[in-house]
Amino acid sequence: MHVDINRDPKLAKADHLFVILAEGDRELDVAPALRTLVDDAVRDAGFSGRGDESVTLATKAPKRTTLIGVGKRDAVSLRTMKGSLYQVGKLARKQRSKNIVVIWPYTLPGHDAESTLRLAADLLSHVDYKYAEFITVKVDDKPYPIDATLVAPQAVDAKRAKALTAEARAIAEGVRTVRDLGNAPCNVMTPAALATRANEVARAAGLKCTIYKKREIEAMKMGGLLAVNRGSVEEPRFVVIEYTPRKAKKHVALVGKGITFDSGGISIKPAEKMEEMKFDMCGAATVVGTIEAVAKLGLPIRVTAIFAATENLPSGSAYKPGEIITMMNGKTVEIVNTDAEGRMILGDALHFACRLEPDHLIDYATLTGACVVALSSEAAGIFTQDDELAQKLIESGERVGDRFWRLPLWDEYKDQIRSEWADMKNTGGRWGGAITAAVFLKEFVDCPSWAHLDIAGTAYAEAETSRDARGATGAGVRATVQWLESLL
Ligand code: BES
Ligand code: MN
Ligand code: ZN
């Protein structure tokens, strides 16, 4: 959906007005003509604003008006906003509306009117998102272009509205990149293709992108990435995207896990839901989408986005349990389970990132099923020893509905990955699986401020909900952008 923020929507051009209202609310801070329209619709429909209420009326200019209730006024939240905006998308598509006007009249807790508006516009532009690249027959499933005007309070003048629109679009475009990359099928989104797409996104945003191929990866001695890659006929890639604004005071490095398909390798996964392992590159997609958003926002922070990409497959040449692998930083790893491949490629990528001496280092990875067992799809796990970083990231995520929940990174857990034959094992057994994975990663990090985000539960949705579509979600982008802005 193409969204504009504007306090004076062109009603004559619109074909569908959506008004989201809490119980008993009438006095809307909108232009008089629009208010009359809403008042009449509310009266004609006998609309009360209850949470489960939604009515569509035939009106004049625009020809349809839909009223959506969100329940009690003091229960209005980001959750209800997301749900009602998603409903707007569904109803607009169902009616094949092409030019819509949307009123969300509330300021979210922890926000002001403008930041609410920016977030609402960003979310609204995603409500009709569908990955339809490979749909050829079911034409009704194909999205069509919808223009939306999100109505701003009267105090937001045209200039501010334009600026907020541009910001919302920058973020929404970053999120879209992540969703498109993540949803693409794994025969198409190979490591080489992921690198090529990342390069295209980077170029379009005016960023420098360096792609390292197999020979260069070998020259850098990235033993973890090369070990995981051995089972695949697809070459690995290592990608670095740089955003270097002139006025930057801080440097933040973002690292992503880019397993374009995770079969488990020799320690092969069960067949059920294995197709979901095409999403195992969502961490890589997140760093690409985030740096895109940051560049389009023009934030004065230097950002480097880094990802390692390979498939994890079984074959005669695949890495196997019992091997000992020497990683880029020289440490040795005894392979116990080839399905713990994410930490192998991230170990090298994190070491590479630390050499750049960033002020902060954040990694994004669909790393463990254990993290999904702990937190489900409601929050990603955050692991860090930097309390201030944890607090800021958690707060930033909370504001934009991109949640993190902290789990420990204590050295005590290192016992579980102790190896008889090497510096460490690549798995620590069943208990605390998300934590032992994080503790493993820590062995490859020597910069002062690092956080690991396990997005296994949040990066993609197994099914559609009342607030979001199935598939890649773009989790991590909004929280990271919010956090970067908080550093300014
Ligand atoms: N990509 C998976 C983790 C995953 C599982 C992501 C479910 C999303 C949904 C990862 O590579 C993996 O296989 N992890 C293993 C680690 C184990 C072998 C120590 C796991 O979680 O079972
Ligand atoms: Mn795995
Ligand atoms: Zn994996």
Short mmCIF file of C-alpha atoms and ligand atoms in Angstrom, two decimals:
data_model
loop_
_atom_site.label_atom_id
_atom_site.label_comp_id
_atom_site.label_asym_id
_atom_site.label_seq_id
_atom_site.Cartn_x
_atom_site.Cartn_y
_atom_site.Cartn_z
CA MET A 1 0.00 0.00 0.00
CA HIS A 2 1.28 3.43 -0.91
CA VAL A 3 0.72 5.63 2.15
CA ASP A 4 0.69 9.40 2.53
CA ILE A 5 0.22 11.26 5.78
CA ASN A 6 -2.00 14.30 5.34
CA ARG A 7 -4.40 16.32 7.49
CA ASP A 8 -6.51 17.26 4.44
CA PRO A 9 -7.30 14.09 2.51
CA LYS A 10 -8.89 14.42 -0.92
CA LEU A 11 -12.25 12.86 -0.18
CA ALA A 12 -13.58 13.34 -3.71
CA LYS A 13 -10.79 11.12 -5.06
CA ALA A 14 -11.20 8.42 -2.42
CA ASP A 15 -13.43 5.38 -2.82
CA HIS A 16 -13.34 4.13 0.77
CA LEU A 17 -13.04 5.83 4.16
CA PHE A 18 -11.96 3.82 7.20
CA VAL A 19 -12.49 5.20 10.68
CA ILE A 20 -11.07 3.38 13.69
CA LEU A 21 -12.84 4.39 16.89
CA ALA A 22 -13.01 3.46 20.56
CA GLU A 23 -16.28 3.27 22.50
CA GLY A 24 -18.08 6.60 22.82
CA ASP A 25 -15.47 8.65 20.93
CA ARG A 26 -16.85 11.33 18.66
CA GLU A 27 -14.83 14.55 18.87
CA LEU A 28 -12.26 13.83 16.19
CA ASP A 29 -9.38 16.22 15.56
CA VAL A 30 -9.94 16.28 11.78
CA ALA A 31 -11.11 18.76 9.13
CA PRO A 32 -14.80 19.80 9.52
CA ALA A 33 -16.01 18.10 6.32
CA LEU A 34 -14.46 14.84 7.40
CA ARG A 35 -15.90 15.15 10.87
CA THR A 36 -19.41 15.63 9.51
CA LEU A 37 -18.95 12.53 7.37
CA VAL A 38 -17.84 10.46 10.37
CA ASP A 39 -20.60 11.82 12.63
CA ASP A 40 -23.25 10.93 10.08
CA ALA A 41 -21.85 7.44 9.52
CA VAL A 42 -21.65 6.72 13.25
CA ARG A 43 -25.26 7.86 13.71
CA ASP A 44 -26.60 6.01 10.66
CA ALA A 45 -24.87 2.78 11.64
CA GLY A 46 -25.73 3.00 15.33
CA PHE A 47 -22.03 2.34 15.83
CA SER A 48 -20.78 1.95 19.40
CA GLY A 49 -17.04 1.22 18.97
CA ARG A 50 -16.95 -2.19 20.64
CA GLY A 51 -13.86 -4.24 19.94
CA ASP A 52 -15.58 -6.75 17.68
CA GLU A 53 -17.62 -4.20 15.77
CA SER A 54 -17.13 -3.27 12.14
CA VAL A 55 -19.71 -1.88 9.72
CA THR A 56 -19.50 -0.72 6.14
CA LEU A 57 -22.02 1.85 4.89
CA ALA A 58 -22.78 3.19 1.46
CA THR A 59 -21.89 6.90 1.64
CA LYS A 60 -21.31 9.79 -0.74
CA ALA A 61 -17.76 10.86 -1.65
CA PRO A 62 -16.25 8.43 -0.78
CA LYS A 63 -18.86 5.87 -1.74
CA ARG A 64 -18.08 3.58 1.19
CA THR A 65 -17.31 4.21 4.83
CA THR A 66 -16.17 1.49 7.21
CA LEU A 67 -16.23 2.02 10.96
CA ILE A 68 -13.98 -0.25 12.99
CA GLY A 69 -14.37 -0.48 16.76
CA VAL A 70 -11.41 -1.01 19.08
CA GLY A 71 -13.20 -1.25 22.43
CA LYS A 72 -12.59 0.86 25.53
CA ARG A 73 -10.66 4.07 25.02
CA ASP A 74 -8.11 3.37 27.77
CA ALA A 75 -7.36 -0.05 26.29
CA VAL A 76 -6.15 1.46 23.00
CA SER A 77 -2.69 0.09 22.32
CA LEU A 78 -0.21 -0.75 19.60
CA ARG A 79 -1.75 -4.21 19.52
CA THR A 80 -5.23 -2.86 18.81
CA MET A 81 -3.81 -0.43 16.25
CA LYS A 82 -2.06 -3.23 14.39
CA GLY A 83 -5.18 -5.38 14.44
CA SER A 84 -7.47 -2.66 13.15
CA LEU A 85 -5.04 -1.52 10.45
CA TYR A 86 -4.69 -5.12 9.31
CA GLN A 87 -8.46 -5.29 9.10
CA VAL A 88 -8.42 -2.15 6.95
CA GLY A 89 -6.11 -3.94 4.53
CA LYS A 90 -8.31 -7.02 4.37
CA LEU A 91 -11.53 -5.08 3.83
CA ALA A 92 -9.99 -2.75 1.26
CA ARG A 93 -8.77 -5.72 -0.77
CA LYS A 94 -12.06 -7.53 -0.45
CA GLN A 95 -13.94 -4.49 -1.79
CA ARG A 96 -11.18 -3.84 -4.31
CA SER A 97 -10.91 -0.27 -3.07
CA LYS A 98 -8.08 1.62 -4.75
CA ASN A 99 -7.92 4.93 -3.00
CA ILE A 100 -8.59 4.87 0.72
CA VAL A 101 -8.57 7.33 3.59
CA VAL A 102 -7.76 6.02 7.07
CA ILE A 103 -8.37 7.70 10.41
CA TRP A 104 -6.50 6.43 13.44
CA PRO A 105 -7.22 9.21 15.95
CA TYR A 106 -5.21 8.04 18.97
CA THR A 107 -1.74 8.66 20.36
CA LEU A 108 -0.10 5.43 21.47
CA PRO A 109 1.27 4.99 25.00
CA GLY A 110 4.94 6.01 25.06
CA HIS A 111 4.54 8.00 21.83
CA ASP A 112 3.60 11.49 20.73
CA ALA A 113 1.16 12.24 17.91
CA GLU A 114 3.89 12.37 15.27
CA SER A 115 5.68 9.15 16.19
CA THR A 116 2.31 7.39 16.38
CA LEU A 117 1.55 8.66 12.90
CA ARG A 118 4.89 7.51 11.52
CA LEU A 119 4.47 4.03 12.97
CA ALA A 120 0.86 3.80 11.79
CA ALA A 121 1.85 4.83 8.25
CA ASP A 122 4.69 2.31 8.20
CA LEU A 123 2.42 -0.50 9.44
CA LEU A 124 -0.41 0.53 7.12
CA SER A 125 1.84 0.29 4.09
CA HIS A 126 2.35 -3.40 4.97
CA VAL A 127 -1.23 -4.49 5.63
CA ASP A 128 -1.83 -5.68 2.07
CA TYR A 129 1.62 -7.24 1.75
CA LYS A 130 1.70 -10.55 -0.04
CA TYR A 131 4.60 -12.38 -1.63
CA ALA A 132 3.02 -13.12 -5.00
CA GLU A 133 6.11 -13.49 -7.17
CA PHE A 134 5.21 -17.05 -8.13
CA ILE A 135 1.44 -16.88 -8.31
CA THR A 136 0.31 -17.27 -11.91
CA VAL A 137 -3.16 -18.78 -11.76
CA LYS A 138 -5.03 -17.50 -8.69
CA VAL A 139 -5.17 -13.88 -9.88
CA ASP A 140 -7.38 -12.83 -6.95
CA ASP A 141 -4.45 -13.52 -4.64
CA LYS A 142 -2.31 -10.98 -6.44
CA PRO A 143 -2.07 -7.65 -4.68
CA TYR A 144 -3.04 -4.58 -6.68
CA PRO A 145 -1.85 -1.02 -5.99
CA ILE A 146 -3.76 0.80 -3.24
CA ASP A 147 -3.22 4.46 -2.38
CA ALA A 148 -3.90 5.33 1.22
CA THR A 149 -4.04 8.65 3.03
CA LEU A 150 -3.52 8.44 6.76
CA VAL A 151 -5.25 11.40 8.32
CA ALA A 152 -3.02 13.55 10.53
CA PRO A 153 -4.27 15.66 13.45
CA GLN A 154 -4.85 19.31 12.49
CA ALA A 155 -1.69 20.43 14.32
CA VAL A 156 0.52 18.47 11.92
CA ASP A 157 1.15 20.83 9.00
CA ALA A 158 1.84 19.81 5.41
CA LYS A 159 5.61 20.08 5.79
CA ARG A 160 5.76 17.83 8.87
CA ALA A 161 3.35 15.40 7.26
CA LYS A 162 5.63 15.13 4.24
CA ALA A 163 8.69 14.50 6.40
CA LEU A 164 6.89 11.86 8.46
CA THR A 165 5.65 10.19 5.28
CA ALA A 166 9.21 9.94 3.99
CA GLU A 167 10.43 8.45 7.29
CA ALA A 168 7.60 5.93 7.43
CA ARG A 169 8.38 4.89 3.85
CA ALA A 170 12.08 4.46 4.55
CA ILE A 171 11.31 2.06 7.39
CA ALA A 172 8.52 0.28 5.53
CA GLU A 173 10.80 -0.25 2.53
CA GLY A 174 13.45 -1.80 4.75
CA VAL A 175 10.85 -4.12 6.25
CA ARG A 176 9.59 -4.99 2.78
CA THR A 177 13.08 -5.94 1.69
CA VAL A 178 13.34 -8.35 4.61
CA ARG A 179 9.94 -9.90 3.88
CA ASP A 180 10.64 -10.32 0.16
CA LEU A 181 14.07 -11.85 0.76
CA GLY A 182 12.73 -14.14 3.47
CA ASN A 183 9.64 -15.32 1.60
CA ALA A 184 11.47 -16.12 -1.62
CA PRO A 185 11.77 -19.86 -2.25
CA CYS A 186 15.08 -21.47 -1.38
CA ASN A 187 15.82 -22.68 -4.92
CA VAL A 188 15.72 -19.04 -6.01
CA MET A 189 17.19 -17.34 -2.94
CA THR A 190 20.50 -19.21 -2.99
CA PRO A 191 23.55 -17.74 -1.23
CA ALA A 192 24.73 -16.17 -4.51
CA ALA A 193 21.26 -14.77 -5.22
CA LEU A 194 20.97 -13.39 -1.69
CA ALA A 195 24.29 -11.60 -2.16
CA THR A 196 23.20 -10.25 -5.55
CA ARG A 197 19.89 -9.01 -4.15
CA ALA A 198 21.66 -7.42 -1.19
CA ASN A 199 23.98 -5.68 -3.62
CA GLU A 200 21.02 -4.34 -5.62
CA VAL A 201 19.31 -3.05 -2.48
CA ALA A 202 22.57 -1.47 -1.32
CA ARG A 203 23.27 0.20 -4.67
CA ALA A 204 19.73 1.57 -4.89
CA ALA A 205 20.19 3.12 -1.44
CA GLY A 206 23.58 4.56 -2.41
CA LEU A 207 25.59 2.15 -0.28
CA LYS A 208 28.87 0.37 -0.85
CA CYS A 209 28.57 -3.42 -1.01
CA THR A 210 31.41 -5.95 -1.10
CA ILE A 211 30.72 -9.58 -1.97
CA TYR A 212 33.35 -12.14 -0.98
CA LYS A 213 33.21 -15.39 -2.97
CA LYS A 214 34.48 -18.83 -2.00
CA ARG A 215 38.16 -18.21 -2.81
CA GLU A 216 38.23 -15.04 -0.74
CA ILE A 217 36.36 -16.77 2.09
CA GLU A 218 39.03 -19.47 1.98
CA ALA A 219 41.76 -16.82 1.98
CA MET A 220 40.17 -15.28 5.12
CA LYS A 221 40.17 -18.77 6.71
CA MET A 222 36.50 -18.70 7.62
CA GLY A 223 36.53 -22.33 8.73
CA GLY A 224 33.02 -22.31 10.16
CA LEU A 225 31.36 -20.96 7.03
CA LEU A 226 33.38 -23.28 4.80
CA ALA A 227 32.59 -26.35 6.92
CA VAL A 228 28.84 -25.77 6.72
CA ASN A 229 29.11 -25.07 3.02
CA ARG A 230 30.86 -28.36 2.20
CA GLY A 231 27.62 -30.31 1.80
CA SER A 232 26.18 -27.91 -0.77
CA VAL A 233 26.79 -27.46 -4.48
CA GLU A 234 25.93 -23.78 -4.06
CA GLU A 235 28.92 -21.56 -3.30
CA PRO A 236 28.97 -19.59 -0.06
CA ARG A 237 28.96 -15.80 0.06
CA PHE A 238 30.15 -13.28 2.63
CA VAL A 239 28.69 -9.82 2.22
CA VAL A 240 29.57 -6.44 3.72
CA ILE A 241 27.42 -3.33 3.17
CA GLU A 242 28.66 0.04 4.37
CA TYR A 243 26.79 3.20 5.21
CA THR A 244 29.26 5.96 6.08
CA PRO A 245 27.60 9.35 6.57
CA ARG A 246 30.08 12.18 7.05
CA LYS A 247 28.79 13.47 10.39
CA ALA A 248 28.76 10.07 12.08
CA LYS A 249 30.10 9.84 15.63
CA LYS A 250 29.25 6.20 16.27
CA HIS A 251 29.79 2.98 14.35
CA VAL A 252 27.34 0.10 14.67
CA ALA A 253 27.92 -3.30 13.05
CA LEU A 254 24.98 -5.60 12.29
CA VAL A 255 25.61 -9.29 11.61
CA GLY A 256 23.08 -11.74 10.15
CA LYS A 257 22.73 -15.50 9.76
CA GLY A 258 22.15 -16.33 6.11
CA ILE A 259 21.38 -20.05 5.87
CA THR A 260 19.30 -20.10 2.69
CA PHE A 261 18.11 -23.60 3.53
CA ASP A 262 18.75 -25.59 6.69
CA SER A 263 18.15 -29.31 6.26
CA GLY A 264 20.23 -29.99 9.36
CA GLY A 265 22.94 -31.53 7.20
CA ILE A 266 24.15 -35.02 8.21
CA SER A 267 22.24 -34.55 11.51
CA ILE A 268 19.19 -34.21 9.28
CA LYS A 269 15.94 -32.65 10.48
CA PRO A 270 12.56 -34.44 10.42
CA ALA A 271 10.56 -33.84 7.22
CA GLU A 272 7.71 -32.03 8.97
CA LYS A 273 7.99 -28.26 8.48
CA MET A 274 11.43 -28.58 6.95
CA GLU A 275 10.21 -26.25 4.20
CA GLU A 276 10.15 -23.48 6.82
CA MET A 277 13.93 -23.65 6.90
CA LYS A 278 13.99 -21.45 3.82
CA PHE A 279 13.49 -18.70 6.42
CA ASP A 280 16.83 -19.51 8.02
CA MET A 281 18.36 -16.54 6.18
CA CYS A 282 16.06 -14.03 7.86
CA GLY A 283 18.87 -12.69 10.05
CA ALA A 284 20.81 -11.78 6.91
CA ALA A 285 17.69 -10.24 5.41
CA THR A 286 17.20 -8.18 8.58
CA VAL A 287 20.63 -6.55 8.40
CA VAL A 288 20.10 -5.71 4.71
CA GLY A 289 16.65 -4.19 5.34
CA THR A 290 17.87 -2.31 8.39
CA ILE A 291 20.83 -0.67 6.68
CA GLU A 292 18.53 0.22 3.77
CA ALA A 293 16.11 1.94 6.15
CA VAL A 294 18.91 3.72 8.01
CA ALA A 295 20.39 5.02 4.73
CA LYS A 296 17.02 6.18 3.46
CA LEU A 297 16.39 7.94 6.78
CA GLY A 298 19.85 9.50 6.50
CA LEU A 299 20.68 8.81 10.16
CA PRO A 300 24.08 10.25 11.16
CA ILE A 301 25.44 6.90 12.37
CA ARG A 302 27.96 4.76 10.54
CA VAL A 303 26.45 1.30 10.01
CA THR A 304 28.06 -1.83 8.60
CA ALA A 305 25.79 -4.74 7.70
CA ILE A 306 27.49 -8.11 7.40
CA PHE A 307 26.17 -11.55 6.59
CA ALA A 308 27.45 -15.03 5.84
CA ALA A 309 25.37 -17.17 3.49
CA THR A 310 25.33 -20.87 2.67
CA GLU A 311 23.00 -23.84 2.50
CA ASN A 312 23.26 -26.59 5.12
CA LEU A 313 22.84 -29.91 3.31
CA PRO A 314 23.97 -33.52 3.67
CA SER A 315 26.18 -35.08 1.00
CA GLY A 316 29.35 -37.14 0.65
CA SER A 317 31.41 -34.03 1.19
CA ALA A 318 29.28 -32.53 3.98
CA TYR A 319 30.79 -31.75 7.38
CA LYS A 320 30.00 -34.45 9.93
CA PRO A 321 29.73 -35.05 13.66
CA GLY A 322 33.18 -35.90 15.00
CA GLU A 323 35.05 -33.38 12.88
CA ILE A 324 37.11 -30.61 14.46
CA ILE A 325 36.93 -27.28 12.63
CA THR A 326 39.34 -24.36 13.02
CA MET A 327 37.44 -21.09 12.91
CA MET A 328 38.65 -17.74 11.52
CA ASN A 329 39.76 -16.57 14.97
CA GLY A 330 41.86 -19.74 15.42
CA LYS A 331 39.62 -21.44 17.97
CA THR A 332 38.72 -25.08 17.35
CA VAL A 333 35.22 -26.57 17.44
CA GLU A 334 34.26 -30.22 17.78
CA ILE A 335 31.18 -30.88 15.67
CA VAL A 336 28.57 -32.83 17.62
CA ASN A 337 25.52 -31.88 15.59
CA THR A 338 25.66 -30.46 12.06
CA ASP A 339 22.27 -28.87 12.62
CA ALA A 340 23.94 -26.35 14.94
CA GLU A 341 25.30 -24.67 11.80
CA GLY A 342 24.17 -21.10 12.47
CA ARG A 343 26.72 -20.58 15.24
CA MET A 344 29.46 -21.94 12.96
CA ILE A 345 28.92 -19.31 10.27
CA LEU A 346 28.18 -16.57 12.82
CA GLY A 347 31.37 -17.32 14.75
CA ASP A 348 33.37 -16.25 11.71
CA ALA A 349 31.09 -13.34 10.83
CA LEU A 350 31.22 -11.97 14.39
CA HIS A 351 35.00 -12.23 14.45
CA PHE A 352 35.18 -10.37 11.13
CA ALA A 353 32.86 -7.67 12.52
CA CYS A 354 34.90 -7.22 15.70
CA ARG A 355 37.99 -6.48 13.61
CA LEU A 356 36.18 -3.35 12.43
CA GLU A 357 36.04 -2.18 16.07
CA PRO A 358 32.42 -1.01 16.10
CA ASP A 359 31.00 0.83 19.13
CA HIS A 360 28.15 -1.66 19.18
CA LEU A 361 27.69 -5.04 17.52
CA ILE A 362 24.28 -6.66 17.12
CA ASP A 363 23.60 -10.01 15.52
CA TYR A 364 20.31 -11.38 14.20
CA ALA A 365 19.83 -15.10 13.80
CA THR A 366 17.09 -17.71 13.57
CA LEU A 367 19.43 -19.62 15.80
CA THR A 368 17.55 -22.08 18.02
CA GLY A 369 14.28 -23.95 18.34
CA ALA A 370 14.89 -23.67 22.09
CA CYS A 371 14.33 -19.91 21.90
CA VAL A 372 10.96 -20.54 20.25
CA VAL A 373 10.10 -23.03 23.00
CA ALA A 374 10.90 -20.35 25.59
CA LEU A 375 9.28 -17.29 24.02
CA SER A 376 7.10 -18.48 21.14
CA SER A 377 6.51 -15.85 18.45
CA GLU A 378 5.82 -12.96 20.82
CA ALA A 379 9.41 -11.92 21.47
CA ALA A 380 12.92 -12.60 20.25
CA GLY A 381 15.58 -13.57 22.79
CA ILE A 382 18.20 -10.95 23.63
CA PHE A 383 21.56 -11.96 25.08
CA THR A 384 24.13 -9.38 26.16
CA GLN A 385 26.38 -8.42 29.02
CA ASP A 386 25.82 -4.74 28.32
CA ASP A 387 22.90 -3.84 30.60
CA GLU A 388 22.42 -0.41 29.07
CA LEU A 389 22.31 -1.87 25.56
CA ALA A 390 19.81 -4.51 26.69
CA GLN A 391 17.56 -1.93 28.26
CA LYS A 392 17.69 0.40 25.27
CA LEU A 393 17.04 -2.32 22.73
CA ILE A 394 14.17 -3.76 24.76
CA GLU A 395 12.61 -0.31 25.20
CA SER A 396 13.03 0.53 21.52
CA GLY A 397 11.45 -2.74 20.48
CA GLU A 398 8.56 -2.30 22.89
CA ARG A 399 7.71 1.07 21.35
CA VAL A 400 7.36 -0.32 17.85
CA GLY A 401 5.94 -3.77 18.60
CA ASP A 402 9.17 -5.61 17.83
CA ARG A 403 9.81 -7.24 21.19
CA PHE A 404 12.87 -8.71 22.89
CA TRP A 405 13.08 -10.60 26.16
CA ARG A 406 16.37 -10.99 27.97
CA LEU A 407 17.93 -14.38 28.72
CA PRO A 408 21.23 -14.90 30.57
CA LEU A 409 24.69 -15.12 29.05
CA TRP A 410 26.50 -16.34 32.16
CA ASP A 411 29.88 -18.06 31.88
CA GLU A 412 28.53 -20.95 33.96
CA TYR A 413 26.81 -22.22 30.82
CA LYS A 414 30.20 -22.68 29.14
CA ASP A 415 30.52 -26.01 30.96
CA GLN A 416 27.86 -27.40 28.65
CA ILE A 417 29.92 -26.78 25.51
CA ARG A 418 33.23 -27.99 26.95
CA SER A 419 34.98 -30.49 24.64
CA GLU A 420 37.48 -33.22 25.39
CA TRP A 421 39.19 -32.82 22.00
CA ALA A 422 38.80 -29.20 20.98
CA ASP A 423 38.33 -25.71 22.45
CA MET A 424 34.57 -26.24 22.48
CA LYS A 425 31.70 -28.34 21.09
CA ASN A 426 29.12 -26.87 18.75
CA THR A 427 26.16 -27.93 20.92
CA GLY A 428 25.47 -28.01 24.62
CA GLY A 429 22.69 -30.55 24.87
CA ARG A 430 18.97 -30.03 25.26
CA TRP A 431 18.75 -27.79 28.32
CA GLY A 432 19.09 -24.05 27.83
CA GLY A 433 19.70 -24.52 24.12
CA ALA A 434 19.20 -20.86 23.24
CA ILE A 435 21.63 -19.82 25.98
CA THR A 436 24.40 -22.29 25.17
CA ALA A 437 24.18 -21.16 21.53
CA ALA A 438 24.65 -17.55 22.65
CA VAL A 439 27.52 -18.54 24.95
CA PHE A 440 29.14 -20.29 21.97
CA LEU A 441 28.90 -17.08 19.91
CA LYS A 442 30.52 -15.14 22.75
CA GLU A 443 33.73 -17.09 22.13
CA PHE A 444 34.08 -15.19 18.84
CA VAL A 445 33.33 -11.71 20.10
CA ASP A 446 36.00 -9.43 21.53
CA CYS A 447 34.35 -6.05 21.22
CA PRO A 448 32.92 -4.22 24.24
CA SER A 449 29.24 -3.86 23.41
CA TRP A 450 27.55 -6.85 21.76
CA ALA A 451 24.00 -8.19 21.73
CA HIS A 452 22.79 -11.41 20.15
CA LEU A 453 19.16 -11.53 19.03
CA ASP A 454 17.67 -14.99 18.53
CA ILE A 455 14.82 -14.26 16.11
CA ALA A 456 13.89 -17.91 15.42
CA GLY A 457 10.37 -17.33 16.75
CA THR A 458 9.72 -13.84 15.41
CA ALA A 459 11.32 -13.75 11.94
CA TYR A 460 8.45 -15.57 10.28
CA ALA A 461 4.87 -16.46 11.12
CA GLU A 462 3.78 -20.05 10.59
CA ALA A 463 0.21 -18.90 10.02
CA GLU A 464 -1.71 -15.69 9.47
CA THR A 465 -2.97 -13.93 12.62
CA SER A 466 -5.49 -11.12 13.11
CA ARG A 467 -2.57 -8.69 13.00
CA ASP A 468 -0.13 -10.03 10.44
CA ALA A 469 0.28 -12.18 7.37
CA ARG A 470 1.99 -15.55 7.18
CA GLY A 471 5.67 -15.71 6.33
CA ALA A 472 8.61 -13.36 6.90
CA THR A 473 7.73 -10.51 9.26
CA GLY A 474 10.70 -8.17 9.06
CA ALA A 475 11.24 -8.56 12.82
CA GLY A 476 14.21 -6.58 14.09
CA VAL A 477 14.18 -3.72 11.58
CA ARG A 478 11.82 -1.39 13.41
CA ALA A 479 13.37 -2.05 16.81
CA THR A 480 16.88 -1.46 15.48
CA VAL A 481 15.98 1.75 13.67
CA GLN A 482 14.27 2.99 16.84
CA TRP A 483 17.33 2.08 18.89
CA LEU A 484 19.74 3.78 16.47
CA GLU A 485 17.60 6.92 16.64
CA SER A 486 17.81 6.78 20.42
CA LEU A 487 21.63 7.00 20.16
CA LEU A 488 21.47 10.41 18.48
N1 BES B 1 17.67 -22.92 12.07
C1 BES B 1 17.60 -23.74 13.21
C2 BES B 1 16.80 -23.13 14.36
C3 BES B 1 15.32 -22.96 14.14
C4 BES B 1 14.45 -23.93 14.57
C5 BES B 1 14.82 -21.81 13.60
C6 BES B 1 13.09 -23.77 14.42
C7 BES B 1 13.44 -21.64 13.44
C8 BES B 1 12.59 -22.62 13.86
C9 BES B 1 19.00 -24.02 13.74
O1 BES B 1 20.01 -24.08 12.80
C10 BES B 1 18.97 -25.35 14.42
O2 BES B 1 18.76 -26.31 13.73
N2 BES B 1 19.16 -25.37 15.72
C11 BES B 1 19.13 -26.57 16.47
C12 BES B 1 20.31 -26.56 17.40
C13 BES B 1 20.56 -27.89 18.06
C14 BES B 1 21.04 -28.90 17.03
C15 BES B 1 21.58 -27.70 19.14
C16 BES B 1 17.83 -26.62 17.23
O3 BES B 1 17.33 -25.57 17.65
O4 BES B 1 17.27 -27.71 17.36
MN MN B 2 20.22 -26.02 11.99
ZN ZN B 3 19.70 -23.00 11.08
#
